[in-house]
Short mmCIF file of C-alpha atoms in Angstrom, two decimals:
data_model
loop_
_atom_site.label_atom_id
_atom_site.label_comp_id
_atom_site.label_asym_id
_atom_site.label_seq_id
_atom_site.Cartn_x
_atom_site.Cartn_y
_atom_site.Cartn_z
CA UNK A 1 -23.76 23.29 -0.54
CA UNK A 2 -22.24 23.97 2.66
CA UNK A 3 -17.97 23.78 2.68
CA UNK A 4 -15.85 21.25 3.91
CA UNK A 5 -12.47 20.04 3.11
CA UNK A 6 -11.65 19.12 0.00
CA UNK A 7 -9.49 16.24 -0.38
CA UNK A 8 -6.90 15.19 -3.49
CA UNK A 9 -6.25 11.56 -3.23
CA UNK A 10 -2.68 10.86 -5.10
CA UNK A 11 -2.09 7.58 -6.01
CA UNK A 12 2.12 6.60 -6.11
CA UNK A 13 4.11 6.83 -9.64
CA UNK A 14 4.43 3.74 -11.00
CA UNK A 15 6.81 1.33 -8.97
CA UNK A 16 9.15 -1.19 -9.74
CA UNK A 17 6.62 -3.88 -8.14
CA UNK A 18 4.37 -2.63 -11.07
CA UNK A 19 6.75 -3.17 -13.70
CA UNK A 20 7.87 -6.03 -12.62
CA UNK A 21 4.23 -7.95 -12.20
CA UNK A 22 4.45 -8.32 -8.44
CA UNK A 23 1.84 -7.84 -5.66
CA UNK A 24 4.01 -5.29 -3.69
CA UNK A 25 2.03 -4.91 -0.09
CA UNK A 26 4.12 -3.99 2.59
CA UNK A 27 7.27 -5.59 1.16
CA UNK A 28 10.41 -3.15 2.11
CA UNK A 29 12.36 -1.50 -0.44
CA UNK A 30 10.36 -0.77 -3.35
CA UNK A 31 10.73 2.39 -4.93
CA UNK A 32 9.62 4.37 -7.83
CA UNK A 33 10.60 3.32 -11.55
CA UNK A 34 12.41 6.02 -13.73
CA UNK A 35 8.85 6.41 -14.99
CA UNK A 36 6.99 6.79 -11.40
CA UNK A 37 10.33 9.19 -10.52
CA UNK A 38 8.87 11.44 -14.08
CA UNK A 39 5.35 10.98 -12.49
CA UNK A 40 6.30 12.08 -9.44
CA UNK A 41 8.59 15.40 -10.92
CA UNK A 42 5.73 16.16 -13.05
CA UNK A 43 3.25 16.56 -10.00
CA UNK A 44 4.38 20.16 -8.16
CA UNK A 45 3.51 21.65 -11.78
CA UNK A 46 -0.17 19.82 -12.01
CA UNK A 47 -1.03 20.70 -8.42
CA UNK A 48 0.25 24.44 -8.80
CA UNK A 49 -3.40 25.55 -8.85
CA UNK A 50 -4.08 23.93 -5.60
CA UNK A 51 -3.78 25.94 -2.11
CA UNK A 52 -2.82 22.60 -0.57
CA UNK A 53 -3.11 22.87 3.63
CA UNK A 54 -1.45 19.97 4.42
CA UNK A 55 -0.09 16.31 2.72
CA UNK A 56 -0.86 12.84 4.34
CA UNK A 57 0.88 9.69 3.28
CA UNK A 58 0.88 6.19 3.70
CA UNK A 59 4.58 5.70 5.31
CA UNK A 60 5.46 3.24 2.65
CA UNK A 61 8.74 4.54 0.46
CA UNK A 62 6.83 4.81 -2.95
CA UNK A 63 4.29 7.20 -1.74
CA UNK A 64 7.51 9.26 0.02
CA UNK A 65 8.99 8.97 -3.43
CA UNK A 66 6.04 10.17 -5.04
CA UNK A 67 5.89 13.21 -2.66
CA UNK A 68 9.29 14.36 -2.40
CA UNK A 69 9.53 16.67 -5.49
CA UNK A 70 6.04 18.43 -4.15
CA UNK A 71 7.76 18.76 -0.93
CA UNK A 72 10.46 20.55 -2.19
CA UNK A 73 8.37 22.74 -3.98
CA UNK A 74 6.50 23.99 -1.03
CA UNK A 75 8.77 23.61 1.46
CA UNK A 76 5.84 25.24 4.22
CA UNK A 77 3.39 22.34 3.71
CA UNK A 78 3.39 19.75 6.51
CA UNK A 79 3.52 16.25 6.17
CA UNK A 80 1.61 13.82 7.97
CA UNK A 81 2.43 10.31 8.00
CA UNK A 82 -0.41 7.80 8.31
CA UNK A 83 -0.37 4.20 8.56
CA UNK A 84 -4.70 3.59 7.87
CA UNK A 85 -3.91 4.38 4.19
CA UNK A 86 -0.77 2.31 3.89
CA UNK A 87 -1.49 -0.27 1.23
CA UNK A 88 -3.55 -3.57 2.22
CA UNK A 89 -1.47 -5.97 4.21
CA UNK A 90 -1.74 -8.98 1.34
CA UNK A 91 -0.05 -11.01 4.24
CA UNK A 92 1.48 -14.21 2.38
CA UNK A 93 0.39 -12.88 -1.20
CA UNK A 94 3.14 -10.07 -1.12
CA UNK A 95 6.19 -9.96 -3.22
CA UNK A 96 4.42 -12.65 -5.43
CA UNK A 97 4.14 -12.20 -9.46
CA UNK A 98 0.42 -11.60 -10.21
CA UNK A 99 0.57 -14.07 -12.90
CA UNK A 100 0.77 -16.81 -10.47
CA UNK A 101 -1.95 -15.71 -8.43
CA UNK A 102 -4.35 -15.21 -11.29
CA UNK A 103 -4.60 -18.95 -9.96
CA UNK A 104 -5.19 -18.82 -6.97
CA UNK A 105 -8.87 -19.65 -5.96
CA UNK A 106 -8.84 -16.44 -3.47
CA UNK A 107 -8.41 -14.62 -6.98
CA UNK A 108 -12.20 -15.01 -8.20
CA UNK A 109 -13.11 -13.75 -4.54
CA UNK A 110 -10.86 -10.82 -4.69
CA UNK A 111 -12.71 -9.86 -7.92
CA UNK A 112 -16.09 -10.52 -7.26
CA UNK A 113 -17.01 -10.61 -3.49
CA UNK A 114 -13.90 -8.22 -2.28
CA UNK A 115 -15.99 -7.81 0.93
CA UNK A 116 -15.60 -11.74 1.71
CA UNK A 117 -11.75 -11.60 0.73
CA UNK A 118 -9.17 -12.29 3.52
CA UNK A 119 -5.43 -12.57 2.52
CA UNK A 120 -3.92 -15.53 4.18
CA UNK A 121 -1.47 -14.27 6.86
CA UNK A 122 -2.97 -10.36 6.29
CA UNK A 123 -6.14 -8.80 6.86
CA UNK A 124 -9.39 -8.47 4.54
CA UNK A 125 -10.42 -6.29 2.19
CA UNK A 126 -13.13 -4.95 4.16
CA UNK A 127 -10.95 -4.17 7.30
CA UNK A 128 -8.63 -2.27 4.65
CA UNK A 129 -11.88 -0.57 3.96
CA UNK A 130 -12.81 0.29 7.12
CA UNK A 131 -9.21 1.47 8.27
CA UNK A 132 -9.06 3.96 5.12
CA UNK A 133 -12.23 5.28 5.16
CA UNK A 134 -11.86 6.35 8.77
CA UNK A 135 -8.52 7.57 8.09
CA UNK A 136 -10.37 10.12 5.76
CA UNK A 137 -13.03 11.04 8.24
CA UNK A 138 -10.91 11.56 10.84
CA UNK A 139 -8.14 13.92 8.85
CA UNK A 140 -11.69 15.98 6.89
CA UNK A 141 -12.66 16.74 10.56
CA UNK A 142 -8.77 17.63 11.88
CA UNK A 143 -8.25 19.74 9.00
CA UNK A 144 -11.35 21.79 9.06
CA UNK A 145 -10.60 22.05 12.81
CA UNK A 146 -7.22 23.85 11.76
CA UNK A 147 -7.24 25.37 8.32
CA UNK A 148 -11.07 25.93 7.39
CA UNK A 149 -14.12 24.46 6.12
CA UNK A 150 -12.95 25.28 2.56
CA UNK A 151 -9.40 23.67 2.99
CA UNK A 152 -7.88 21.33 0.32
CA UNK A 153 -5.55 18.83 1.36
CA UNK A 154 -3.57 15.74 -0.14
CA UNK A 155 -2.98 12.28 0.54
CA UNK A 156 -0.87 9.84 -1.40
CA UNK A 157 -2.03 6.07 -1.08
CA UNK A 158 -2.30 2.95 -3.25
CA UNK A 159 -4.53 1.77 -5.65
CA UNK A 160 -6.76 -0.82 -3.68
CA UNK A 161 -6.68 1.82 -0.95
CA UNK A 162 -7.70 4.65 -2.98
CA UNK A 163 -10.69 2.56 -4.76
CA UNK A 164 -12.02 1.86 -1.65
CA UNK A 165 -12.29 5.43 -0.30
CA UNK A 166 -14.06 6.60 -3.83
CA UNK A 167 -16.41 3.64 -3.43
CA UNK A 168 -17.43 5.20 -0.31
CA UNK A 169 -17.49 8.72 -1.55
CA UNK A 170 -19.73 7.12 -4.47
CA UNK A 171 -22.43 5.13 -1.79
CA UNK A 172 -20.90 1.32 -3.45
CA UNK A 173 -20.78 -1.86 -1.83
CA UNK A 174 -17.26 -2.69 -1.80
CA UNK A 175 -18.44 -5.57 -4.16
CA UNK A 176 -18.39 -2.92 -6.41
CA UNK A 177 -15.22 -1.15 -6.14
CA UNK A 178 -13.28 -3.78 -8.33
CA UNK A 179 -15.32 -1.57 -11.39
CA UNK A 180 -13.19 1.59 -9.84
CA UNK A 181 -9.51 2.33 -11.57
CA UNK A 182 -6.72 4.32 -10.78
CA UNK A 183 -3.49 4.34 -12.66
CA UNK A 184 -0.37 6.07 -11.13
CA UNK A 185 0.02 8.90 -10.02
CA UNK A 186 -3.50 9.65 -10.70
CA UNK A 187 -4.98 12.44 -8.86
CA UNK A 188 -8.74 11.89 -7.87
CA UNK A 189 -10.77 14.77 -5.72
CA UNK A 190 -13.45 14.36 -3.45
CA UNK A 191 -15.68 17.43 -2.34
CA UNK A 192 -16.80 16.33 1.10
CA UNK A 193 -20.08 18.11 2.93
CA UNK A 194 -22.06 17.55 5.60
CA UNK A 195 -24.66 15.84 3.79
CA UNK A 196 -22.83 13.40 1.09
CA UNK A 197 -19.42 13.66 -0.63
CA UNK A 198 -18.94 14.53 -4.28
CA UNK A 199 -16.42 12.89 -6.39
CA UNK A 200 -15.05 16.12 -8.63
CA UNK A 201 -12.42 14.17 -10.63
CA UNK A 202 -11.83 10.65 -11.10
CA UNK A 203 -8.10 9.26 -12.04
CA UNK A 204 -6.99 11.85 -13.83
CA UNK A 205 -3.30 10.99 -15.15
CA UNK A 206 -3.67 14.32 -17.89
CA UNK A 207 -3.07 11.61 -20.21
CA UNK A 208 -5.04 9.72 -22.39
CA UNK A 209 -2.31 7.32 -23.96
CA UNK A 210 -3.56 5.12 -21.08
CA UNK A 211 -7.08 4.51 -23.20
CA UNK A 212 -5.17 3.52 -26.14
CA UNK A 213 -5.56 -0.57 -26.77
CA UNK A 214 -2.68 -2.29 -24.78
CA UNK A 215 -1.34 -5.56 -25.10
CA UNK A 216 -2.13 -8.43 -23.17
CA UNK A 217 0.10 -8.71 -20.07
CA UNK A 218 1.06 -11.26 -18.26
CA UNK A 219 -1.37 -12.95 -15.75
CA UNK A 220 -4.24 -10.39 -17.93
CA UNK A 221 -7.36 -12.35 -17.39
CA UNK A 222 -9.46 -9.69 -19.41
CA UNK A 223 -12.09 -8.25 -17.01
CA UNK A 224 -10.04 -8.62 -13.87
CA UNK A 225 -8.82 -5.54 -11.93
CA UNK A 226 -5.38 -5.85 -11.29
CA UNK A 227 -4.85 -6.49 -7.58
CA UNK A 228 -2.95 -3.76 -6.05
CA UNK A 229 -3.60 -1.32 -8.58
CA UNK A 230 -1.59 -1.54 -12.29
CA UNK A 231 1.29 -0.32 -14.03
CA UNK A 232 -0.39 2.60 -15.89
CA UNK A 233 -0.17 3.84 -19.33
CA UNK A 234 3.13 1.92 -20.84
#
């Protein structure tokens, strides 16, 4: 299997647009929780292993957030901002509570045709695709250009975002990538080569209290993935 980057996909520590039910987007201003802050301490010491080459991030402040203690840890890694793996733009669905969309007839489209999906006032699910995917393509080629076919490097995105990407690394329709879930500061890897991409570890939180039965939340409508990505292990 010939070498080529491999990339750790980070999603942010939970944020206080998780907490609080809402469908964050591009909304200004929202930060890490004193849980996603933990999350986001706890990550230098789970990524110690990792010869990292270089970190890309979506520019929005809870991916920063989620950064900033590995940044200070390795003071030598660059950091790339990138706006293709900011989160979707949900357009006039941001800042609302997910409860009230749960409504919404856009809702049963979101979960079961995400490739028809268009947020009113935002852009679709499949340009989000499109935009991300790229973005991944584009920094696997860059960084093999200047650290090495056997390179690992980071990005920290979103949920939707991040689902998307694996989807792609896994050969699904995007129909499909509603069945994908990452909680918070997951970390997922994907092995990339020149012949298909191999997906080495799947939201791995190093801890399983998220598998334990939770209680329903609100706006829960059982098999729905929660737009945007949810609020993690309680």
């Amino acid at each position: 299997m010939a070498a080529m980057p491999m990339l750790i996909l980070v999603r942010h520590g939970r944020s206080t647009a998780n907490t609080a039910g809402v469908l964050a987007g591009w909304t200004p201003g929202v930060a890490l929780d004193e849980r996603g802050a933990a999350q986001a301490a706890a990550l230098p010491g789970r990524l110690a292993g990792l010869p990292l080459a270089a970190a890309v991030t979506s520019p929005l402040q809870r991916c920063r957030e989620t950064l900033a203690p590995l940044l200070a840890a390795r003071p030598d890694l660059p950091l790339h901002p990138e706006d293709r793996i900011g989160e979707c733009h949900y357009g006039d669905w941001s800042g609302r509570k997910l409860a009230e969309l749960a409504d919404e007839p856009l809702m049963n489209i979101v979960q079961q045709h995400p490739s028809a999906a268009a947020f009113p006032g935002g852009e679709s699910m499949r340009a989000m695709h499109t935009r991300a995917v790229e973005a991944v393509r584009d920094w696997n080629a860059r960084i093999e250009r200047e650290h090495g076919a056997d390179a690992v490097y980071l990005m920290c995105s979103h949920g939707d975002v991040i689902k998307a990407i694996v989807a792609d690394a896994l050969g699904l329709h995007l129909d499909l990538f509603q069945r994908i879930s990452v909680e918070p500061c997951s970390v997922t890897a994907i092995r990339y080569t020149p012949t298909r991409p191999f997906v080495v570890r799947l939201g791995d939180t190093g801890d399983f209290a998220g598998l334990a039965p939770r209680e329903e939340t609100t706006g829960d409508r059982g098999g729905d993935a929660a737009v945007g990505g949810d609020a993690g292990a309680p």
